[in-house]
Amino acid sequence: MSEVVELFDFIELGQAIMKAREQQRITREELAEELGILATHLQSIEKEGQYLSFQLFIQLVTMFQARTSGQAGSSIVFPALRQSSIGCCGLQTPAAHGAGAGFP
């Protein structure tokens, strides 16, 4: 395992993902379906700090950026910058536009 991966706190990343999801009132099952993964995989990421692929990471950041005008996506990438209150701007996620895997 590379030194960079060992220095990164995947548990904190998982907690930031869960917090962003909960603030948007999205169930784990709904988000997992939208991402094309199993809810148990998302649970492992959120609760156990399981490593996630770079593609899944980008999907999550992009999804929460679109939903919150950027604040939640920033809190996933930079958890120390979390805002206490994040509102939904009503934008659809890239996956909702039929972009496949969240990309145009």
GROMACS .gro file of N, CA, C and O in nm:
model
  416
    1MET      N    1   0.084  -0.117   0.000
    1MET     CA    2   0.000   0.000   0.000
    1MET      C    3   0.089   0.124   0.000
    1MET      O    4   0.188   0.130   0.070
    2SER      N    5   0.052   0.222  -0.077
    2SER     CA    6   0.137   0.340  -0.086
    2SER      C    7   0.126   0.425   0.040
    2SER      O    8   0.028   0.421   0.112
    3GLU      N    9   0.228   0.503   0.063
    3GLU     CA   10   0.232   0.590   0.181
    3GLU      C   11   0.120   0.693   0.177
    3GLU      O   12   0.063   0.726   0.280
    4VAL      N   13   0.085   0.744   0.061
    4VAL     CA   14  -0.021   0.844   0.048
    4VAL      C   15  -0.154   0.787   0.095
    4VAL      O   16  -0.228   0.850   0.169
    5VAL      N   17  -0.187   0.666   0.052
    5VAL     CA   18  -0.312   0.602   0.091
    5VAL      C   19  -0.315   0.583   0.241
    5VAL      O   20  -0.417   0.606   0.307
    6GLU      N   21  -0.205   0.543   0.301
    6GLU     CA   22  -0.199   0.520   0.444
    6GLU      C   23  -0.218   0.649   0.522
    6GLU      O   24  -0.269   0.647   0.633
    7LEU      N   25  -0.182   0.762   0.467
    7LEU     CA   26  -0.195   0.890   0.536
    7LEU      C   27  -0.336   0.948   0.524
    7LEU      O   28  -0.375   1.034   0.600
    8PHE      N   29  -0.414   0.901   0.430
    8PHE     CA   30  -0.548   0.954   0.408
    8PHE      C   31  -0.647   0.883   0.499
    8PHE      O   32  -0.645   0.762   0.513
    9ASP      N   33  -0.734   0.959   0.564
    9ASP     CA   34  -0.832   0.903   0.657
    9ASP      C   35  -0.961   0.868   0.584
    9ASP      O   36  -1.047   0.952   0.563
   10PHE      N   37  -0.974   0.742   0.543
   10PHE     CA   38  -1.092   0.697   0.470
   10PHE      C   39  -1.215   0.689   0.560
   10PHE      O   40  -1.327   0.699   0.512
   11ILE      N   41  -1.196   0.674   0.691
   11ILE     CA   42  -1.311   0.675   0.782
   11ILE      C   43  -1.373   0.814   0.784
   11ILE      O   44  -1.495   0.829   0.777
   12GLU      N   45  -1.291   0.917   0.791
   12GLU     CA   46  -1.343   1.054   0.788
   12GLU      C   47  -1.411   1.084   0.656
   12GLU      O   48  -1.515   1.150   0.651
   13LEU      N   49  -1.357   1.033   0.546
   13LEU     CA   50  -1.420   1.049   0.416
   13LEU      C   51  -1.558   0.982   0.415
   13LEU      O   52  -1.656   1.042   0.370
   14GLY      N   53  -1.566   0.861   0.467
   14GLY     CA   54  -1.694   0.790   0.474
   14GLY      C   55  -1.796   0.864   0.558
   14GLY      O   56  -1.914   0.873   0.522
   15GLN      N   57  -1.751   0.922   0.669
   15GLN     CA   58  -1.841   0.999   0.754
   15GLN      C   59  -1.890   1.125   0.683
   15GLN      O   60  -2.006   1.163   0.697
   16ALA      N   61  -1.803   1.188   0.605
   16ALA     CA   62  -1.843   1.307   0.528
   16ALA      C   63  -1.946   1.270   0.421
   16ALA      O   64  -2.041   1.345   0.397
   17ILE      N   65  -1.928   1.155   0.358
   17ILE     CA   66  -2.025   1.107   0.258
   17ILE      C   67  -2.159   1.083   0.325
   17ILE      O   68  -2.263   1.126   0.276
   18MET      N   69  -2.157   1.015   0.440
   18MET     CA   70  -2.282   0.985   0.510
   18MET      C   71  -2.351   1.115   0.555
   18MET      O   72  -2.473   1.128   0.540
   19LYS      N   73  -2.274   1.210   0.604
   19LYS     CA   74  -2.333   1.336   0.650
   19LYS      C   75  -2.396   1.411   0.533
   19LYS      O   76  -2.508   1.462   0.544
   20ALA      N   77  -2.327   1.417   0.420
   20ALA     CA   78  -2.382   1.485   0.302
   20ALA      C   79  -2.509   1.415   0.255
   20ALA      O   80  -2.608   1.482   0.221
   21ARG      N   81  -2.507   1.283   0.255
   21ARG     CA   82  -2.625   1.207   0.214
   21ARG      C   83  -2.743   1.233   0.308
   21ARG      O   84  -2.855   1.259   0.263
   22GLU      N   85  -2.718   1.229   0.436
   22GLU     CA   86  -2.825   1.250   0.534
   22GLU      C   87  -2.880   1.393   0.528
   22GLU      O   88  -2.999   1.414   0.543
   23GLN      N   89  -2.792   1.490   0.506
   23GLN     CA   90  -2.838   1.628   0.496
   23GLN      C   91  -2.928   1.650   0.375
   23GLN      O   92  -3.013   1.737   0.377
   24GLN      N   93  -2.910   1.568   0.274
   24GLN     CA   94  -2.995   1.576   0.156
   24GLN      C   95  -3.117   1.485   0.168
   24GLN      O   96  -3.195   1.476   0.074
   25ARG      N   97  -3.129   1.418   0.282
   25ARG     CA   98  -3.241   1.327   0.309
   25ARG      C   99  -3.252   1.217   0.202
   25ARG      O  100  -3.358   1.188   0.150
   26ILE      N  101  -3.137   1.160   0.172
   26ILE     CA  102  -3.128   1.051   0.075
   26ILE      C  103  -3.095   0.925   0.154
   26ILE      O  104  -3.003   0.925   0.235
   27THR      N  105  -3.169   0.818   0.131
   27THR     CA  106  -3.138   0.694   0.200
   27THR      C  107  -3.013   0.631   0.138
   27THR      O  108  -2.976   0.661   0.024
   28ARG      N  109  -2.951   0.544   0.214
   28ARG     CA  110  -2.834   0.473   0.164
   28ARG      C  111  -2.870   0.391   0.041
   28ARG      O  112  -2.797   0.386  -0.057
   29GLU      N  113  -2.987   0.331   0.044
   29GLU     CA  114  -3.032   0.248  -0.068
   29GLU      C  115  -3.054   0.333  -0.194
   29GLU      O  116  -3.018   0.292  -0.304
   30GLU      N  117  -3.113   0.451  -0.177
   30GLU     CA  118  -3.136   0.540  -0.293
   30GLU      C  119  -3.004   0.585  -0.355
   30GLU      O  120  -2.989   0.583  -0.477
   31LEU      N  121  -2.910   0.625  -0.269
   31LEU     CA  122  -2.781   0.671  -0.321
   31LEU      C  123  -2.706   0.557  -0.388
   31LEU      O  124  -2.650   0.573  -0.497
   32ALA      N  125  -2.708   0.440  -0.326
   32ALA     CA  126  -2.639   0.325  -0.384
   32ALA      C  127  -2.695   0.291  -0.521
   32ALA      O  128  -2.619   0.266  -0.616
   33GLU      N  129  -2.827   0.295  -0.534
   33GLU     CA  130  -2.890   0.267  -0.663
   33GLU      C  131  -2.848   0.370  -0.767
   33GLU      O  132  -2.817   0.335  -0.881
   34GLU      N  133  -2.847   0.496  -0.728
   34GLU     CA  134  -2.808   0.602  -0.821
   34GLU      C  135  -2.661   0.588  -0.865
   34GLU      O  136  -2.626   0.619  -0.978
   35LEU      N  137  -2.578   0.537  -0.775
   35LEU     CA  138  -2.436   0.518  -0.805
   35LEU      C  139  -2.408   0.386  -0.876
   35LEU      O  140  -2.299   0.366  -0.928
   36GLY      N  141  -2.505   0.296  -0.874
   36GLY     CA  142  -2.484   0.166  -0.937
   36GLY      C  143  -2.401   0.071  -0.853
   36GLY      O  144  -2.328  -0.012  -0.907
   37ILE      N  145  -2.411   0.086  -0.720
   37ILE     CA  146  -2.338  -0.004  -0.630
   37ILE      C  147  -2.438  -0.063  -0.530
   37ILE      O  148  -2.552  -0.019  -0.521
   38LEU      N  149  -2.393  -0.162  -0.455
   38LEU     CA  150  -2.478  -0.222  -0.352
   38LEU      C  151  -2.482  -0.131  -0.230
   38LEU      O  152  -2.383  -0.066  -0.196
   39ALA      N  153  -2.595  -0.130  -0.161
   39ALA     CA  154  -2.609  -0.051  -0.039
   39ALA      C  155  -2.509  -0.096   0.067
   39ALA      O  156  -2.459  -0.015   0.145
   40THR      N  157  -2.477  -0.226   0.068
   40THR     CA  158  -2.380  -0.276   0.165
   40THR      C  159  -2.240  -0.221   0.137
   40THR      O  160  -2.162  -0.199   0.230
   41HIS      N  161  -2.207  -0.200   0.009
   41HIS     CA  162  -2.078  -0.140  -0.026
   41HIS      C  163  -2.074   0.005   0.023
   41HIS      O  164  -1.974   0.047   0.083
   42LEU      N  165  -2.181   0.079   0.002
   42LEU     CA  166  -2.187   0.218   0.048
   42LEU      C  167  -2.179   0.222   0.201
   42LEU      O  168  -2.109   0.307   0.257
   43GLN      N  169  -2.245   0.129   0.267
   43GLN     CA  170  -2.238   0.123   0.413
   43GLN      C  171  -2.095   0.100   0.460
   43GLN      O  172  -2.050   0.162   0.557
   44SER      N  173  -2.023   0.012   0.393
   44SER     CA  174  -1.883  -0.014   0.429
   44SER      C  175  -1.796   0.109   0.411
   44SER      O  176  -1.706   0.134   0.490
   45ILE      N  177  -1.824   0.186   0.307
   45ILE     CA  178  -1.750   0.310   0.283
   45ILE      C  179  -1.780   0.409   0.395
   45ILE      O  180  -1.689   0.470   0.453
   46GLU      N  181  -1.909   0.426   0.426
   46GLU     CA  182  -1.950   0.524   0.526
   46GLU      C  183  -1.909   0.487   0.668
   46GLU      O  184  -1.864   0.572   0.745
   47LYS      N  185  -1.925   0.362   0.704
   47LYS     CA  186  -1.908   0.321   0.844
   47LYS      C  187  -1.771   0.262   0.877
   47LYS      O  188  -1.726   0.270   0.990
   48GLU      N  189  -1.706   0.200   0.776
   48GLU     CA  190  -1.581   0.129   0.803
   48GLU      C  191  -1.460   0.191   0.735
   48GLU      O  192  -1.348   0.143   0.753
   49GLY      N  193  -1.483   0.294   0.655
   49GLY     CA  194  -1.371   0.356   0.586
   49GLY      C  195  -1.315   0.271   0.474
   49GLY      O  196  -1.197   0.283   0.439
   50GLN      N  197  -1.400   0.185   0.416
   50GLN     CA  198  -1.354   0.102   0.304
   50GLN      C  199  -1.309   0.193   0.189
   50GLN      O  200  -1.371   0.294   0.160
   51TYR      N  201  -1.201   0.155   0.126
   51TYR     CA  202  -1.151   0.233   0.012
   51TYR      C  203  -1.254   0.232  -0.100
   51TYR      O  204  -1.323   0.133  -0.120
   52LEU      N  205  -1.264   0.342  -0.171
   52LEU     CA  206  -1.352   0.348  -0.286
   52LEU      C  207  -1.271   0.384  -0.409
   52LEU      O  208  -1.164   0.443  -0.399
   53SER      N  209  -1.324   0.347  -0.524
   53SER     CA  210  -1.252   0.376  -0.648
   53SER      C  211  -1.252   0.526  -0.674
   53SER      O  212  -1.337   0.600  -0.624
   54PHE      N  213  -1.157   0.569  -0.753
   54PHE     CA  214  -1.149   0.709  -0.789
   54PHE      C  215  -1.275   0.750  -0.865
   54PHE      O  216  -1.330   0.858  -0.842
   55GLN      N  217  -1.325   0.663  -0.952
   55GLN     CA  218  -1.445   0.693  -1.028
   55GLN      C  219  -1.565   0.714  -0.935
   55GLN      O  220  -1.642   0.808  -0.952
   56LEU      N  221  -1.581   0.629  -0.835
   56LEU     CA  222  -1.690   0.643  -0.740
   56LEU      C  223  -1.674   0.771  -0.658
   56LEU      O  224  -1.771   0.843  -0.633
   57PHE      N  225  -1.553   0.802  -0.619
   57PHE     CA  226  -1.524   0.925  -0.547
   57PHE      C  227  -1.567   1.047  -0.629
   57PHE      O  228  -1.636   1.136  -0.579
   58ILE      N  229  -1.530   1.049  -0.756
   58ILE     CA  230  -1.567   1.161  -0.844
   58ILE      C  231  -1.719   1.167  -0.861
   58ILE      O  232  -1.777   1.276  -0.859
   59GLN      N  233  -1.784   1.053  -0.875
   59GLN     CA  234  -1.931   1.051  -0.885
   59GLN      C  235  -1.995   1.115  -0.762
   59GLN      O  236  -2.087   1.196  -0.774
   60LEU      N  237  -1.947   1.079  -0.645
   60LEU     CA  238  -2.002   1.133  -0.521
   60LEU      C  239  -1.981   1.283  -0.510
   60LEU      O  240  -2.072   1.358  -0.478
   61VAL      N  241  -1.859   1.327  -0.536
   61VAL     CA  242  -1.830   1.470  -0.527
   61VAL      C  243  -1.914   1.547  -0.627
   61VAL      O  244  -1.976   1.648  -0.595
   62THR      N  245  -1.922   1.497  -0.750
   62THR     CA  246  -2.001   1.563  -0.854
   62THR      C  247  -2.148   1.567  -0.816
   62THR      O  248  -2.215   1.669  -0.830
   63MET      N  249  -2.198   1.456  -0.765
   63MET     CA  250  -2.338   1.447  -0.727
   63MET      C  251  -2.373   1.547  -0.617
   63MET      O  252  -2.470   1.622  -0.628
   64PHE      N  253  -2.291   1.551  -0.514
   64PHE     CA  254  -2.322   1.642  -0.404
   64PHE      C  255  -2.290   1.786  -0.438
   64PHE      O  256  -2.351   1.877  -0.386
   65GLN      N  257  -2.198   1.809  -0.530
   65GLN     CA  258  -2.175   1.946  -0.581
   65GLN      C  259  -2.301   1.997  -0.648
   65GLN      O  260  -2.344   2.108  -0.626
   66ALA      N  261  -2.361   1.915  -0.734
   66ALA     CA  262  -2.480   1.955  -0.808
   66ALA      C  263  -2.597   1.978  -0.715
   66ALA      O  264  -2.674   2.072  -0.733
   67ARG      N  265  -2.611   1.895  -0.615
   67ARG     CA  266  -2.725   1.905  -0.525
   67ARG      C  267  -2.717   2.024  -0.430
   67ARG      O  268  -2.818   2.069  -0.380
   68THR      N  269  -2.597   2.073  -0.400
   68THR     CA  270  -2.583   2.171  -0.293
   68THR      C  271  -2.507   2.297  -0.334
   68THR      O  272  -2.457   2.368  -0.248
   69SER      N  273  -2.494   2.324  -0.457
   69SER     CA  274  -2.416   2.439  -0.504
   69SER      C  275  -2.271   2.433  -0.457
   69SER      O  276  -2.209   2.535  -0.433
   70GLY      N  277  -2.218   2.312  -0.438
   70GLY     CA  278  -2.076   2.296  -0.412
   70GLY      C  279  -2.036   2.271  -0.268
   70GLY      O  280  -1.929   2.221  -0.243
   71GLN      N  281  -2.118   2.305  -0.170
   71GLN     CA  282  -2.075   2.295  -0.032
   71GLN      C  283  -2.053   2.151   0.014
   71GLN      O  284  -1.953   2.121   0.075
   72ALA      N  285  -2.145   2.062  -0.015
   72ALA     CA  286  -2.131   1.924   0.033
   72ALA      C  287  -2.016   1.854  -0.038
   72ALA      O  288  -1.944   1.778   0.023
   73GLY      N  289  -2.001   1.877  -0.168
   73GLY     CA  290  -1.889   1.817  -0.240
   73GLY      C  291  -1.757   1.861  -0.182
   73GLY      O  292  -1.665   1.781  -0.167
   74SER      N  293  -1.748   1.987  -0.144
   74SER     CA  294  -1.626   2.038  -0.081
   74SER      C  295  -1.603   1.972   0.053
   74SER      O  296  -1.490   1.946   0.091
   75SER      N  297  -1.711   1.942   0.129
   75SER     CA  298  -1.694   1.881   0.260
   75SER      C  299  -1.647   1.736   0.247
   75SER      O  300  -1.585   1.684   0.338
   76ILE      N  301  -1.677   1.671   0.135
   76ILE     CA  302  -1.627   1.535   0.114
   76ILE      C  303  -1.478   1.539   0.085
   76ILE      O  304  -1.401   1.462   0.139
   77VAL      N  305  -1.437   1.633   0.000
   77VAL     CA  306  -1.296   1.643  -0.037
   77VAL      C  307  -1.214   1.704   0.076
   77VAL      O  308  -1.104   1.659   0.106
   78PHE      N  309  -1.269   1.806   0.140
   78PHE     CA  310  -1.200   1.877   0.248
   78PHE      C  311  -1.290   1.877   0.372
   78PHE      O  312  -1.356   1.977   0.400
   79PRO      N  313  -1.295   1.766   0.447
   79PRO     CA  314  -1.389   1.756   0.559
   79PRO      C  315  -1.377   1.870   0.660
   79PRO      O  316  -1.474   1.906   0.723
   80ALA      N  317  -1.261   1.929   0.675
   80ALA     CA  318  -1.244   2.038   0.771
   80ALA      C  319  -1.323   2.163   0.731
   80ALA      O  320  -1.347   2.250   0.813
   81LEU      N  321  -1.366   2.171   0.606
   81LEU     CA  322  -1.439   2.287   0.558
   81LEU      C  323  -1.590   2.267   0.565
   81LEU      O  324  -1.665   2.344   0.507
   82ARG      N  325  -1.637   2.167   0.636
   82ARG     CA  326  -1.780   2.138   0.642
   82ARG      C  327  -1.858   2.259   0.690
   82ARG      O  328  -1.816   2.329   0.781
   83GLN      N  329  -1.974   2.277   0.633
   83GLN     CA  330  -2.066   2.382   0.675
   83GLN      C  331  -2.166   2.321   0.771
   83GLN      O  332  -2.203   2.205   0.759
   84SER      N  333  -2.218   2.401   0.864
   84SER     CA  334  -2.314   2.348   0.959
   84SER      C  335  -2.451   2.328   0.898
   84SER      O  336  -2.529   2.248   0.943
   85SER      N  337  -2.483   2.403   0.794
   85SER     CA  338  -2.614   2.392   0.731
   85SER      C  339  -2.597   2.392   0.581
   85SER      O  340  -2.542   2.485   0.524
   86ILE      N  341  -2.644   2.285   0.517
   86ILE     CA  342  -2.632   2.273   0.371
   86ILE      C  343  -2.770   2.251   0.315
   86ILE      O  344  -2.839   2.158   0.352
   87GLY      N  345  -2.812   2.338   0.224
   87GLY     CA  346  -2.944   2.325   0.164
   87GLY      C  347  -2.935   2.273   0.023
   87GLY      O  348  -2.836   2.290  -0.045
   88CYS      N  349  -3.042   2.212  -0.022
   88CYS     CA  350  -3.046   2.157  -0.158
   88CYS      C  351  -3.094   2.263  -0.255
   88CYS      O  352  -3.189   2.334  -0.228
   89CYS      N  353  -3.027   2.275  -0.367
   89CYS     CA  354  -3.066   2.375  -0.467
   89CYS      C  355  -3.159   2.315  -0.572
   89CYS      O  356  -3.203   2.384  -0.662
   90GLY      N  357  -3.188   2.186  -0.563
   90GLY     CA  358  -3.284   2.124  -0.654
   90GLY      C  359  -3.228   2.082  -0.787
   90GLY      O  360  -3.303   2.045  -0.876
   91LEU      N  361  -3.097   2.084  -0.805
   91LEU     CA  362  -3.038   2.041  -0.932
   91LEU      C  363  -3.036   1.890  -0.940
   91LEU      O  364  -3.018   1.822  -0.839
   92GLN      N  365  -3.051   1.838  -1.059
   92GLN     CA  366  -3.043   1.693  -1.078
   92GLN      C  367  -2.897   1.651  -1.085
   92GLN      O  368  -2.810   1.728  -1.123
   93THR      N  369  -2.873   1.527  -1.048
   93THR     CA  370  -2.739   1.474  -1.054
   93THR      C  371  -2.705   1.436  -1.198
   93THR      O  372  -2.795   1.415  -1.279
   94PRO      N  373  -2.576   1.425  -1.230
   94PRO     CA  374  -2.538   1.384  -1.365
   94PRO      C  375  -2.600   1.250  -1.404
   94PRO      O  376  -2.642   1.231  -1.516
   95ALA      N  377  -2.610   1.154  -1.309
   95ALA     CA  378  -2.668   1.024  -1.340
   95ALA      C  379  -2.815   1.038  -1.380
   95ALA      O  380  -2.866   0.962  -1.460
   96ALA      N  381  -2.884   1.134  -1.320
   96ALA     CA  382  -3.026   1.155  -1.351
   96ALA      C  383  -3.046   1.206  -1.493
   96ALA      O  384  -3.154   1.197  -1.548
   97HIS      N  385  -2.942   1.261  -1.552
   97HIS     CA  386  -2.949   1.309  -1.688
   97HIS      C  387  -2.918   1.199  -1.789
   97HIS      O  388  -2.905   1.225  -1.908
   98GLY      N  389  -2.900   1.076  -1.742
   98GLY     CA  390  -2.870   0.965  -1.832
   98GLY      C  391  -2.727   0.968  -1.883
   98GLY      O  392  -2.697   0.917  -1.990
   99ALA      N  393  -2.638   1.026  -1.805
   99ALA     CA  394  -2.500   1.041  -1.849
   99ALA      C  395  -2.417   0.916  -1.821
   99ALA      O  396  -2.300   0.916  -1.844
  100GLY      N  397  -2.476   0.813  -1.767
  100GLY     CA  398  -2.404   0.689  -1.742
  100GLY      C  399  -2.282   0.708  -1.655
  100GLY      O  400  -2.195   0.784  -1.686
  101ALA      N  401  -2.279   0.643  -1.542
  101ALA     CA  402  -2.172   0.650  -1.445
  101ALA      C  403  -2.142   0.792  -1.400
  101ALA      O  404  -2.035   0.820  -1.352
  102GLY      N  405  -2.237   0.884  -1.417
  102GLY     CA  406  -2.220   1.019  -1.366
  102GLY      C  407  -2.132   1.110  -1.449
  102GLY      O  408  -2.096   1.217  -1.405
  103PHE      N  409  -2.098   1.069  -1.570
  103PHE     CA  410  -2.013   1.151  -1.654
  103PHE      C  411  -2.082   1.183  -1.784
  103PHE      O  412  -2.156   1.101  -1.835
  104PRO      N  413  -2.057   1.302  -1.839
  104PRO     CA  414  -2.121   1.339  -1.969
  104PRO      C  415  -2.073   1.252  -2.081
  104PRO      O  416  -1.970   1.193  -2.078
   0.00000   0.00000   0.00000
